[in-house]
CSV table of C-alpha atoms in Angstrom, one decimal:
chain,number,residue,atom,x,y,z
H,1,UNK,CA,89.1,-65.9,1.2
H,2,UNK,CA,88.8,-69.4,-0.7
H,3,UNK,CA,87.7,-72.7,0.3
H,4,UNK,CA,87.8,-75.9,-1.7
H,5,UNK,CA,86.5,-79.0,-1.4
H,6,UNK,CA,89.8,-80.1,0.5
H,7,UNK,CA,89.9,-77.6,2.9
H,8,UNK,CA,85.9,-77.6,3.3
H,9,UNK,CA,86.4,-80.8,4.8
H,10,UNK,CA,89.5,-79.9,7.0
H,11,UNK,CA,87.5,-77.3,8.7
H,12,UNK,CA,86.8,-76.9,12.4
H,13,UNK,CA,83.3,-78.5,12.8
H,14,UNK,CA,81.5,-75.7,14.5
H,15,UNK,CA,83.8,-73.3,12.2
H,16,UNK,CA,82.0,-74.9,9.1
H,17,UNK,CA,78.9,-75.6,10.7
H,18,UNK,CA,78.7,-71.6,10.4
H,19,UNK,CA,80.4,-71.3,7.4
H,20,UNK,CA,78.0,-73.1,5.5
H,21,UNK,CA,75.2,-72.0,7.4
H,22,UNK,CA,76.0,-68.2,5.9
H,23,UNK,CA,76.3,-69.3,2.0
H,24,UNK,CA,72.3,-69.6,1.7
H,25,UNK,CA,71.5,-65.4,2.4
H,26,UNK,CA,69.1,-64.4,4.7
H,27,UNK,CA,66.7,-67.3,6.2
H,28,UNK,CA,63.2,-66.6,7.4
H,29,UNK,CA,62.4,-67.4,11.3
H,30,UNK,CA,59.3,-69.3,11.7
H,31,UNK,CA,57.9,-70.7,14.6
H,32,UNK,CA,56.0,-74.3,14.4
H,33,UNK,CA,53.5,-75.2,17.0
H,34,UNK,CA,52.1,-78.8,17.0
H,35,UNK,CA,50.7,-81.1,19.7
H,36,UNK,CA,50.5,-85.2,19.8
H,37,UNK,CA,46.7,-86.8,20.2
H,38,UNK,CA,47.1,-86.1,23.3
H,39,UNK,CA,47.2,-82.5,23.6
H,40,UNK,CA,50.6,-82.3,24.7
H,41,UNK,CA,52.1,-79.2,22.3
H,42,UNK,CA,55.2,-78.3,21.1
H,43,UNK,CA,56.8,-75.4,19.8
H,44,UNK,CA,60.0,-75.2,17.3
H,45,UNK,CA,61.9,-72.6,15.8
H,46,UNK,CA,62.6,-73.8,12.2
H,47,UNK,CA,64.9,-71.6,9.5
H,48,UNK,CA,64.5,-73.5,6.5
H,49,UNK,CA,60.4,-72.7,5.8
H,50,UNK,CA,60.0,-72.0,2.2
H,51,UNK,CA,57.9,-71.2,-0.5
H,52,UNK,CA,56.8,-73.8,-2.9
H,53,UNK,CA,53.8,-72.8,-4.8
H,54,UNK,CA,50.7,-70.0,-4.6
H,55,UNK,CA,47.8,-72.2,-6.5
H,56,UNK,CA,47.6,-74.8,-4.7
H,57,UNK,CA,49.2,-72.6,-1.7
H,58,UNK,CA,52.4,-75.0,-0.4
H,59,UNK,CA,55.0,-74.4,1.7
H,60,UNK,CA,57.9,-76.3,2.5
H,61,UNK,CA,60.5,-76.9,4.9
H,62,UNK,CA,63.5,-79.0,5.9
H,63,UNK,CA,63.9,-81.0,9.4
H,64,UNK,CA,67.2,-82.8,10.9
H,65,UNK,CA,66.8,-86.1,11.8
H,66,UNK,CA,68.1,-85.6,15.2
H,67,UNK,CA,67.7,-82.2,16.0
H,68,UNK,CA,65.8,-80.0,18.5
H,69,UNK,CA,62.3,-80.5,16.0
H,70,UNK,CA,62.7,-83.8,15.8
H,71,UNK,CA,59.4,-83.8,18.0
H,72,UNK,CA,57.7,-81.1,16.1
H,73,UNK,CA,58.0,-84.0,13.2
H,74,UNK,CA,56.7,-86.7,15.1
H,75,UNK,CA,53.5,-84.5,16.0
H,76,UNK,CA,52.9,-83.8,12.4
H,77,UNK,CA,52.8,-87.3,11.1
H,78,UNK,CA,51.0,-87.9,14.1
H,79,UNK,CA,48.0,-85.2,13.8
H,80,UNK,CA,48.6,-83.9,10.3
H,81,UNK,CA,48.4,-80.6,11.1
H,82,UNK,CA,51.0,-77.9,12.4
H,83,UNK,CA,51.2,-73.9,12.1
H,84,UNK,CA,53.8,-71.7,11.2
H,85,UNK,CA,54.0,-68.4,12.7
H,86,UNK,CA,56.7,-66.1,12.0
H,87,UNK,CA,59.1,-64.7,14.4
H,88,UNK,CA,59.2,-61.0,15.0
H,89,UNK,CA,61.3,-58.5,17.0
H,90,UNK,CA,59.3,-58.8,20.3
H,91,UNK,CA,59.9,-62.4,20.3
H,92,UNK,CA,63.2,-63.6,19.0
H,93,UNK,CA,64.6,-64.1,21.7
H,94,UNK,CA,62.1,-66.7,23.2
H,95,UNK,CA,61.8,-68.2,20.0
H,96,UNK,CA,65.3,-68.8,19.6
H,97,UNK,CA,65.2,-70.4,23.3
H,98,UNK,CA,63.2,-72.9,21.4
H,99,UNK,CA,65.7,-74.4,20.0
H,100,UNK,CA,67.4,-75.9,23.6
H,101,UNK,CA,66.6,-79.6,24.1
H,102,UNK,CA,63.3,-80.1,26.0
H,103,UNK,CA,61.7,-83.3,26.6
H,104,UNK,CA,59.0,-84.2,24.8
H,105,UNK,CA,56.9,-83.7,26.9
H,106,UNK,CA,58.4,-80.2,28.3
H,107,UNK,CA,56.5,-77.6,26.5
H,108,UNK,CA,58.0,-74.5,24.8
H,109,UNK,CA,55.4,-72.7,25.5
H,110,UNK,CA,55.5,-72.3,29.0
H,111,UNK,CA,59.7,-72.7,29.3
H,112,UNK,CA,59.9,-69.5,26.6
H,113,UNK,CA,56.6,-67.2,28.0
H,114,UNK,CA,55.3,-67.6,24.6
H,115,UNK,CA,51.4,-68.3,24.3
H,116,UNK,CA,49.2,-70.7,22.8
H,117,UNK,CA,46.3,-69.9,20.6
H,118,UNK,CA,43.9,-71.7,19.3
H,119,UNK,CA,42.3,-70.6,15.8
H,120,UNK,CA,39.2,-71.8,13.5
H,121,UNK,CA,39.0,-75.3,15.1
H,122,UNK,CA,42.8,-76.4,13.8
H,123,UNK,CA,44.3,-79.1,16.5
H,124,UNK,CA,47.9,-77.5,16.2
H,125,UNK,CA,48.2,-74.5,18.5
H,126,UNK,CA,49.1,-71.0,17.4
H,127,UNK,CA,51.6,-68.4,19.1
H,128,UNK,CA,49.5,-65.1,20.1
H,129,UNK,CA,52.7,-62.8,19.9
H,130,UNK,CA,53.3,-63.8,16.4
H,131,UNK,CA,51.7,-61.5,13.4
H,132,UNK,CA,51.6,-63.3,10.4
H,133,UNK,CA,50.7,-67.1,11.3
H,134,UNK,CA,49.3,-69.7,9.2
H,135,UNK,CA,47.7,-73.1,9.8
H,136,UNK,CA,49.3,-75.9,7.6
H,137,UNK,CA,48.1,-79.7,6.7
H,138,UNK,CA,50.8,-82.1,6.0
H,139,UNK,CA,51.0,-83.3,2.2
H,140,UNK,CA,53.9,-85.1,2.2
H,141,UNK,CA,56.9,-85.7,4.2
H,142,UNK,CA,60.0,-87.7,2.6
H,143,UNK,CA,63.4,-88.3,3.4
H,144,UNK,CA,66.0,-86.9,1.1
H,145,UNK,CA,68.6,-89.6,1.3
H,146,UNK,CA,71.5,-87.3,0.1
H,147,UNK,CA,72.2,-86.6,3.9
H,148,UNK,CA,69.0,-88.1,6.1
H,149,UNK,CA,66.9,-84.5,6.6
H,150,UNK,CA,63.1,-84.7,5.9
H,151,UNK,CA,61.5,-82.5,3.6
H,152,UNK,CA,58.2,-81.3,4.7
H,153,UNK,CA,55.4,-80.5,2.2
H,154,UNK,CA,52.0,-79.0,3.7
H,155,UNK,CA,48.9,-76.9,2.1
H,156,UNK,CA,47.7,-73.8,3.9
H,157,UNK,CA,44.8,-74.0,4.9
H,158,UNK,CA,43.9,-71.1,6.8
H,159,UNK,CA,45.7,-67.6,7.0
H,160,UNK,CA,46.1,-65.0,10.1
H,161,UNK,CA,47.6,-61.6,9.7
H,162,UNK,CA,47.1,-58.3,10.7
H,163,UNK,CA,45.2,-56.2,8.3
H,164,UNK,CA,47.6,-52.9,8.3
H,165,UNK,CA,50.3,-55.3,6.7
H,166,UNK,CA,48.4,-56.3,3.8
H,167,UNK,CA,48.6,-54.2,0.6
H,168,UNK,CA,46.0,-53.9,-2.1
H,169,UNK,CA,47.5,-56.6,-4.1
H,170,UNK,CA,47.9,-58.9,-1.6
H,171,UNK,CA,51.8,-58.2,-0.7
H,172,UNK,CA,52.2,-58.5,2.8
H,173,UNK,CA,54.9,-56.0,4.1
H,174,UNK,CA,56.5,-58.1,6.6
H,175,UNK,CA,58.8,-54.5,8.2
H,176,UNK,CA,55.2,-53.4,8.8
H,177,UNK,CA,54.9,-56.6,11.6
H,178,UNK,CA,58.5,-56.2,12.3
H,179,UNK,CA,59.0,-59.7,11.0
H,180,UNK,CA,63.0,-60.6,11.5
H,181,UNK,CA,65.2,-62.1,9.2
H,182,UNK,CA,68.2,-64.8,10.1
H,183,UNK,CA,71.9,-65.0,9.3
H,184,UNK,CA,73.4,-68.1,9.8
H,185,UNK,CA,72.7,-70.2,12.7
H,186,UNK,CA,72.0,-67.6,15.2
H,187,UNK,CA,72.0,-63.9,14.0
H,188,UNK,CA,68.6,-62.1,14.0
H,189,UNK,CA,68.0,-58.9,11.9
H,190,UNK,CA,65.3,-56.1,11.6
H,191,UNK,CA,65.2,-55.0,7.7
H,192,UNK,CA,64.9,-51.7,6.0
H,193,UNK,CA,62.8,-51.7,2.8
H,194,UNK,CA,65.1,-51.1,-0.6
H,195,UNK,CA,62.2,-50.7,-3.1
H,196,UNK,CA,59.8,-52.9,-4.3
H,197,UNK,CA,60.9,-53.7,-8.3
H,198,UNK,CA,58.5,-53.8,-11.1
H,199,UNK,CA,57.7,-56.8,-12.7
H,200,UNK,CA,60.9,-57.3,-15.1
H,201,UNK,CA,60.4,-57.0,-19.2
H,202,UNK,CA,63.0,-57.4,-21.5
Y,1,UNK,CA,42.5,-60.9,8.2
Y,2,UNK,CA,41.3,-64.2,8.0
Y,3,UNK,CA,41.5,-66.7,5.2
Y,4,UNK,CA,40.5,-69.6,5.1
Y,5,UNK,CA,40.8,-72.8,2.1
Y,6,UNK,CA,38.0,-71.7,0.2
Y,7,UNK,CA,38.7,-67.9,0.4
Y,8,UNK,CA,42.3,-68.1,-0.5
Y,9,UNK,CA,40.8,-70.1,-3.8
Y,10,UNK,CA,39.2,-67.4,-4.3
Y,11,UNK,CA,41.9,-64.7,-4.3
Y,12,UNK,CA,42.3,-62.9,-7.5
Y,13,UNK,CA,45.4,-64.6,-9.1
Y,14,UNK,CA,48.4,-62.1,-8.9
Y,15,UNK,CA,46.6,-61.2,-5.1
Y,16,UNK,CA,47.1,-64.6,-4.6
Y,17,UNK,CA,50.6,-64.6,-5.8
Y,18,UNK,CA,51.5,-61.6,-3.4
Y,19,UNK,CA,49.5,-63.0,-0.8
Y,20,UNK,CA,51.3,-66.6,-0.2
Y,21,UNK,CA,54.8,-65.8,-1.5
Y,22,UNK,CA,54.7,-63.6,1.8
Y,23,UNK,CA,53.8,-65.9,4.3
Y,24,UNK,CA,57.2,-68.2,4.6
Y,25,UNK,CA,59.1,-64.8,5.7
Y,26,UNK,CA,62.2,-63.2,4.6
Y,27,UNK,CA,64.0,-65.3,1.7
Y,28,UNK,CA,67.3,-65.4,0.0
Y,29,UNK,CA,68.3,-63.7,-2.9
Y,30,UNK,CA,70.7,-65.7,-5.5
Y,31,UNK,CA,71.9,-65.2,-8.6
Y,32,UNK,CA,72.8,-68.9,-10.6
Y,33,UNK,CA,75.0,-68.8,-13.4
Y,34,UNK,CA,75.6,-71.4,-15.5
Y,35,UNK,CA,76.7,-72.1,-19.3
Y,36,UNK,CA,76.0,-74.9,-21.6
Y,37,UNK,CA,78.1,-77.1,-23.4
Y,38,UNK,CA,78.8,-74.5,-26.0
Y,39,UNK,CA,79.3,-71.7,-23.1
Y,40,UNK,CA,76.5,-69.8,-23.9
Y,41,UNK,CA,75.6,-68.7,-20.0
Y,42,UNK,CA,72.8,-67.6,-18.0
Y,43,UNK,CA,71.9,-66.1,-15.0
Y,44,UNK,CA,68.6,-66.2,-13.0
Y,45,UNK,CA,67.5,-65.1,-9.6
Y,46,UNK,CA,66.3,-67.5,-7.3
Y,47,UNK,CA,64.5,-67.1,-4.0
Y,48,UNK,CA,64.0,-70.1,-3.2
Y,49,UNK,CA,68.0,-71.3,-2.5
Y,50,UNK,CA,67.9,-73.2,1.6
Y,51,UNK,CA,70.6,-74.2,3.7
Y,52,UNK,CA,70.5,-78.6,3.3
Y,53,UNK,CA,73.5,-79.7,5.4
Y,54,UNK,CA,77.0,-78.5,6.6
Y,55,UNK,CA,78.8,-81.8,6.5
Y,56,UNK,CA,78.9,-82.6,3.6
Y,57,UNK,CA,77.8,-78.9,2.7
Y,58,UNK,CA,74.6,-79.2,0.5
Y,59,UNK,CA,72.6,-76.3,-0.8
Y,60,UNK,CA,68.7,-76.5,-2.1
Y,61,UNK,CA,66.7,-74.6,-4.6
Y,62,UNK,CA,63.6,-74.9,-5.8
Y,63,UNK,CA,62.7,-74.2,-9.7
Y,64,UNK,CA,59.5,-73.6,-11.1
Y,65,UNK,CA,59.3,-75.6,-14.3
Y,66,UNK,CA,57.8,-72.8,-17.1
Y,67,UNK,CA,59.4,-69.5,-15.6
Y,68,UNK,CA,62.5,-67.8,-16.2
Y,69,UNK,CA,64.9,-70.1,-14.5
Y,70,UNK,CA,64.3,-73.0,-16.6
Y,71,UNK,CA,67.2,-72.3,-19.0
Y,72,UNK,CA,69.1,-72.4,-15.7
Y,73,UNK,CA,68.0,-75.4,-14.9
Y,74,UNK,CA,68.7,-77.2,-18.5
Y,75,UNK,CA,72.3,-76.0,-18.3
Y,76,UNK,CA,72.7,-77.5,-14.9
Y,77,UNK,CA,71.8,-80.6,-16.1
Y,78,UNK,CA,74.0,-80.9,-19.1
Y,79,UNK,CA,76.9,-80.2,-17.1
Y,80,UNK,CA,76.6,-80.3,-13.8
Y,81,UNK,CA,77.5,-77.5,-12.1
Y,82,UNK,CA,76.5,-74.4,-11.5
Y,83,UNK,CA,77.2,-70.6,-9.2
Y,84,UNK,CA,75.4,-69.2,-7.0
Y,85,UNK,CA,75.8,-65.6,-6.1
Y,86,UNK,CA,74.5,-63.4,-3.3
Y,87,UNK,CA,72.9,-60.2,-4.1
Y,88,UNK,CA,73.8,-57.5,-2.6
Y,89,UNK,CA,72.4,-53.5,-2.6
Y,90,UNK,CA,74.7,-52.4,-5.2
Y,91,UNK,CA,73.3,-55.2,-7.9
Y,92,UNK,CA,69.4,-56.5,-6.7
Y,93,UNK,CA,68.1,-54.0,-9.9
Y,94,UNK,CA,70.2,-55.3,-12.0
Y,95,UNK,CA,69.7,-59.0,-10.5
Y,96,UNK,CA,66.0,-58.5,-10.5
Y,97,UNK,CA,66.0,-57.9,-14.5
Y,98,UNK,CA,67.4,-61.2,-14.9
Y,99,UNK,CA,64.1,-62.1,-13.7
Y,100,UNK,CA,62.6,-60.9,-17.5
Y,101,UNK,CA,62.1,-63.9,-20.3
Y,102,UNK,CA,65.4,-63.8,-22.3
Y,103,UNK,CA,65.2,-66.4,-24.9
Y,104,UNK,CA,67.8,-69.5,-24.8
Y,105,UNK,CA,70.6,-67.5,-26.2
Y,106,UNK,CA,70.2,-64.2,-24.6
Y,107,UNK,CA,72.9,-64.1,-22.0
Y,108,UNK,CA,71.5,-62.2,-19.1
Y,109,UNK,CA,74.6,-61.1,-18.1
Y,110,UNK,CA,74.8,-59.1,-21.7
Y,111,UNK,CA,71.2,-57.5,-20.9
Y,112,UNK,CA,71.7,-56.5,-17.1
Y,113,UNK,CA,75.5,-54.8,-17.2
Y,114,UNK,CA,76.5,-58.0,-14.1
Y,115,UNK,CA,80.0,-59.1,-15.4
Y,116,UNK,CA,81.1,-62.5,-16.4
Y,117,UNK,CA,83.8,-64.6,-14.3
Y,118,UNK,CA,85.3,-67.3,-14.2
Y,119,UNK,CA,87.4,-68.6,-11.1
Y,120,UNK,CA,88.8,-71.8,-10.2
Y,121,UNK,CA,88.4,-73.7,-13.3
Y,122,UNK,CA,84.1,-74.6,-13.0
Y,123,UNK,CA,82.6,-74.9,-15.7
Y,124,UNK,CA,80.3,-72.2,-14.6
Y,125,UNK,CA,80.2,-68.4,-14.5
Y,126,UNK,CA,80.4,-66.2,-11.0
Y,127,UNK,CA,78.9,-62.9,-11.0
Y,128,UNK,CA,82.2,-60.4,-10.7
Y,129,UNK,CA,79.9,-58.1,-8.4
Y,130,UNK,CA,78.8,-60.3,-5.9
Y,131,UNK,CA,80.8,-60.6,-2.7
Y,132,UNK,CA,80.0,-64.3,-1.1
Y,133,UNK,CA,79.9,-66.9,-4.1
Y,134,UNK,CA,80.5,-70.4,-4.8
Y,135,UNK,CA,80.6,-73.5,-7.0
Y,136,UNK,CA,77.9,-75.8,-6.7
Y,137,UNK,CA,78.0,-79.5,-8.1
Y,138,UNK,CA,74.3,-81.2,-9.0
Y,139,UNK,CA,74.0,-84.2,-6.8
Y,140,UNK,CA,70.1,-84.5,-7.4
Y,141,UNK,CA,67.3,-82.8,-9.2
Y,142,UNK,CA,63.8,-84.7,-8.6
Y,143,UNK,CA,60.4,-83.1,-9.8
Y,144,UNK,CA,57.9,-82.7,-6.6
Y,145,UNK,CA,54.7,-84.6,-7.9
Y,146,UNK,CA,52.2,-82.1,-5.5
Y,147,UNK,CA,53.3,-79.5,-7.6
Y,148,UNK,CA,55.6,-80.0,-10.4
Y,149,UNK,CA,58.7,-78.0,-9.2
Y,150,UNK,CA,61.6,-79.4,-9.1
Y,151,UNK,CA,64.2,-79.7,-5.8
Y,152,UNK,CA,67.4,-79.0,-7.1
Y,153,UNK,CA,70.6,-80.6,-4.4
Y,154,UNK,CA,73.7,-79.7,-5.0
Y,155,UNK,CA,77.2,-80.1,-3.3
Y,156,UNK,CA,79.3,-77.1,-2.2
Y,157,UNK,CA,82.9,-77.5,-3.8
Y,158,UNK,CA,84.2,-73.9,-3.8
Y,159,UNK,CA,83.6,-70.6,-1.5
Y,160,UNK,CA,84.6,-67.2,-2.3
Y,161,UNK,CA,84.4,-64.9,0.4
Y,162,UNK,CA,85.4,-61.4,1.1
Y,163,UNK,CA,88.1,-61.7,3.3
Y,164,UNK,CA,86.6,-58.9,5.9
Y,165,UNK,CA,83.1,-60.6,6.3
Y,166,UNK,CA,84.1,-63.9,8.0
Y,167,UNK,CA,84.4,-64.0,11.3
Y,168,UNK,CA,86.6,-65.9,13.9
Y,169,UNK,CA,83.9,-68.6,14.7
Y,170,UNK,CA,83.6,-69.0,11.0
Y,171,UNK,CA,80.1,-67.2,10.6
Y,172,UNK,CA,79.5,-64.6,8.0
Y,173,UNK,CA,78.7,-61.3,8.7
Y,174,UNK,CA,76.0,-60.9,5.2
Y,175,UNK,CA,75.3,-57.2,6.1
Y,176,UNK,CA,78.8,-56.7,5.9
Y,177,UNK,CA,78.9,-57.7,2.4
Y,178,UNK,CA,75.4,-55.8,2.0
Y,179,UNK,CA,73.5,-59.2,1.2
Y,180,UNK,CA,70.2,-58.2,0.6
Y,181,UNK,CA,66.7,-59.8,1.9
Y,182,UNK,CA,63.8,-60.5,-0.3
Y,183,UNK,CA,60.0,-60.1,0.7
Y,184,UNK,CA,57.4,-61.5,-1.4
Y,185,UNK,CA,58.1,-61.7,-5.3
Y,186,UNK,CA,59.7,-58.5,-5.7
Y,187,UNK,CA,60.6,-56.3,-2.6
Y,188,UNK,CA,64.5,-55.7,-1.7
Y,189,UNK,CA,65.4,-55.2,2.0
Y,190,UNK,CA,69.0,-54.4,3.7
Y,191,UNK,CA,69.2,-55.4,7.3
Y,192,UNK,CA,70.2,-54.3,10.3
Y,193,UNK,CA,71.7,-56.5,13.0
Y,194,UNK,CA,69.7,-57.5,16.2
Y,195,UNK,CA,71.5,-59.7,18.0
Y,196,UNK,CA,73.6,-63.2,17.7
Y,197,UNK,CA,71.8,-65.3,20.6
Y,198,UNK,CA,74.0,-67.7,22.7
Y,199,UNK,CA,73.5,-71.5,21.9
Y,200,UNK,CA,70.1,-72.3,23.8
Y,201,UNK,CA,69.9,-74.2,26.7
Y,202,UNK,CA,67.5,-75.3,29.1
């Protein structure tokens, strides 16, 4: 099947909505927990966490103006600080009901059954189902004017995972900690490992 | 396992590595063609391409400005457009050896055995192998100051889809097509389908 710019445009909106969605590959499913000065916490499900850079440790991700997170966004420019904790098969589905539009101040956590955690004095809460979860201080957040989203920039500061997924050289094996992968806007996966590929030469 | 800022400083370098390009989850894995002026091409794989927007329908990647890609990332600024190609479990060795420092000249498609082609008249090559592709037009490339990469936007103008893998709703069935996962820098997953979750509500 083809699709050009013309008939891009002439698509059904939710049609291209999952279209485009697809074109990307697999996303990663992470979870962001954050709460205002006032305690009050919040909990997203965000598929558009990526890497950015090992030394200094960076991650990115990508928010909608008006969507669902749009509170998770306002906590981080309000505290600073948020975690990201990655999604795995025991929770997906709760994290996924995430994503329905709660009020402010509605918490996830106790309209999913997912559970806060505090860790090593960070004021952004964790999720104690999660595996691999990370606590993250904001760096930089700007608007890229192409279409209105914000790009997130934030430096790890502080790592949890459990010890049977870490290798000797610091790979993490994410199928160890059942961590799920997503297709488009709403498809979860478990993964199978191909191999792990030598560092190329030519 | 615990880290904290001044233990992850003090990681080993290629722990390190391993260590943080694990923690943002399950990526994407891309192949970009491109050619320059004088239609010498190039192909890299990329990890790093995100979902931006589906209306207009934007795409993201992020280059790292001394490693393999950055031939990609001259010939998308001299003309503009380039492919990007899921991998799949019939072509991630062959797409991972891209990964190796070919000089300027070197096409990787020569050195890997992934074939050359050309479709609706970009100025840009597809990878004949891959089985969900498109055209991508630069709209912006800006260098992020915290860490010297740069954010690469581009536009969607063309989709080439196996026919069998979309379905009705206009989402994309990737383990249809055998679109792989990555993990970290260098391990290959397939994926096996969990469940697509009804829009959220509360």
């Amino acid at each position: 099947m083809i699709f050009n710019t013309e008939s891009i445009s002439k698509l059904e909106k939710k049609y291209r909505t999952h279209l485009i969605n697809s074109l990307s590959g697999f996303k990663s499913a992470n979870l962001i927990g954050t709460q205002d000065l006032f305690g009050n916490t919040n909990l997203a499900i965000v598929s558009s966490v990526f890497h950015l850079g090992a030394h200094p440790p960076l991650v990115g991700m990508i928010i909608r103006p008006h969507s669902s997170p749009r509170h998770t966004l306002e906590n981080i420019i309000e505290t600073g600080f948020y975690t990201i904790n990655q999604v795995n098969g025991d929770i997906y589905k709760q994290a996924h009901q995430t994503s329905a539009r709660y009020d402010k101040f509605e918490s996830e956590f106790d309209n999913t059954g997912l559970t806060k955690q505090y860790l090593g004095g960070l004021n952004a809460p964790y999720v104690k189902q999660s595996r691999l979860k990370y606590g993250v201080k904001l760096v930089e957040n700007q608007c890229l004017s192409v279409n209105d989203t914000q790009l997130v920039i934030g430096l790890i500061v502080e790592i949890h995972v459990d010890d049977k997924a870490i290798d000797d050289d610091g790979f993490v094996n994410l199928q160890a900690i059942d961590t799920v992968a997503l297709s488009g806007l709403d498809c979860y996966h478990s993964t199978e490992k191909l191999a792990r590929l030598p560092y190329a030469k030519k």
